[in-house]
Amino acid sequence: MKDDDDKLCFYTGLPSWLTFMALFNLVSSYLPNTGKCKLSAFEQIMLFLVKIRLNLANKDIGYRFNIHQSTVSKIYNRVLDVMNARLSGFIHWPSRASLRASMPTSFRNFYKKCCLVIDCTEIFIEQPSDLLARAQTWSQYKHHNTIKLLIGITPQGTVSFLSKCWGGRVSDKQITETSGLLNYLEPGDVIIADRGFTIDNYCRLALSEVCIPPFTKGKTQFTRKEVDWSRELSIVRIHVERVIGTVKQKYTILQGTLPLAMVGNIDELGTGEAQIDKLVKVCCALFNLCPPIVPLD
């Protein structure tokens, strides 16, 4: 893989050997390299990346690395904890000066003060046996048991904010207002969101503003101004959907139906740090190591 970036990207999602080695140097010293663990630190990191990249069954990975499938699960959890601790700084809320200095043209033309584009995404999970947990995770939108979270990206296309993961029944507004987003906002900041984010009053507490598309309810058609406004918003808002889609395509474990063991305690969702919180954070941090998908021009 050292001389084949395409092969490395296929198995790890990372763009180059240089990026992989930077990651390896960051986390390897925190993993056991000898003793009871049969795999070296390099192999443990590779196992973890292959797991989240290709979403292979533990038995399949066990055959590939010549270990028992229960050992695969133990190594996955160990590396997840280390990656979560070591990569958390890669999901960073940048200064307003750095945002303005590298603002893409699509934002500079219409939303110069934009600091964040937000949207919620859902991840399928197995149906819990507990009836309360089943109700908490049921998504009317997806018609499935899901985990739901808020993702915020900078205008440049990097993930800069993640909420805690919640059960799928929670509304976009509720997740946003309990996410701690207000702590990061400054007077004059602009957030771009979809229609479901009716959080004007919430943003006003920080003297900031949320821009959402106009509502069609009670109208036969939009005015010319509303049409132009909606078009301008869609040009920049599409980037958060592209980022979410790319993260899930890059780390396909987020596309499948997660077993409950990889979700964690349903009762802790939205409060503590469940396994699913760690997984999403690590996937987004690894995405931030890749070239941005929003063009500057």
Tab-separated table of C-alpha atoms in Angstrom, residues 84 86-94 150-154 158-163 184 277-289:
chain	number	residue	atom	x	y	z
A	84	ASN	CA	-11.621	9.092	19.811
A	86	ARG	CA	-6.411	11.408	19.900
A	87	LEU	CA	-8.469	12.719	16.950
A	88	SER	CA	-11.054	14.820	18.782
A	89	GLY	CA	-9.005	17.956	18.093
A	90	PHE	CA	-9.471	17.475	14.357
A	91	ILE	CA	-13.121	18.502	14.714
A	92	HIS	CA	-12.309	22.120	15.367
A	93	TRP	CA	-14.327	25.338	15.386
A	94	PRO	CA	-12.026	27.790	13.555
A	150	LEU	CA	-26.557	17.228	14.193
A	151	ILE	CA	-23.557	17.896	11.954
A	152	GLY	CA	-22.167	21.349	11.274
A	153	ILE	CA	-19.604	22.183	8.605
A	154	THR	CA	-17.574	25.282	7.871
A	158	THR	CA	-14.746	20.560	7.067
A	159	VAL	CA	-16.772	19.103	9.933
A	160	SER	CA	-16.491	21.606	12.786
A	161	PHE	CA	-19.388	20.643	15.065
A	162	LEU	CA	-21.089	17.418	16.173
A	163	SER	CA	-23.933	17.050	18.623
A	184	TYR	CA	-19.718	28.673	20.006
A	277	ASP	CA	-20.745	9.083	19.526
A	278	LYS	CA	-17.134	7.915	19.376
A	279	LEU	CA	-17.612	6.200	16.018
A	280	VAL	CA	-19.198	9.224	14.351
A	281	LYS	CA	-16.540	11.543	15.763
A	282	VAL	CA	-13.699	9.341	14.509
A	283	CYS	CA	-15.243	8.987	11.032
A	284	CYS	CA	-15.696	12.765	10.745
A	285	ALA	CA	-12.181	13.445	12.050
A	286	LEU	CA	-10.744	11.053	9.443
A	287	PHE	CA	-12.825	12.805	6.784
A	288	ASN	CA	-11.224	16.097	7.845
A	289	LEU	CA	-7.809	14.595	7.052
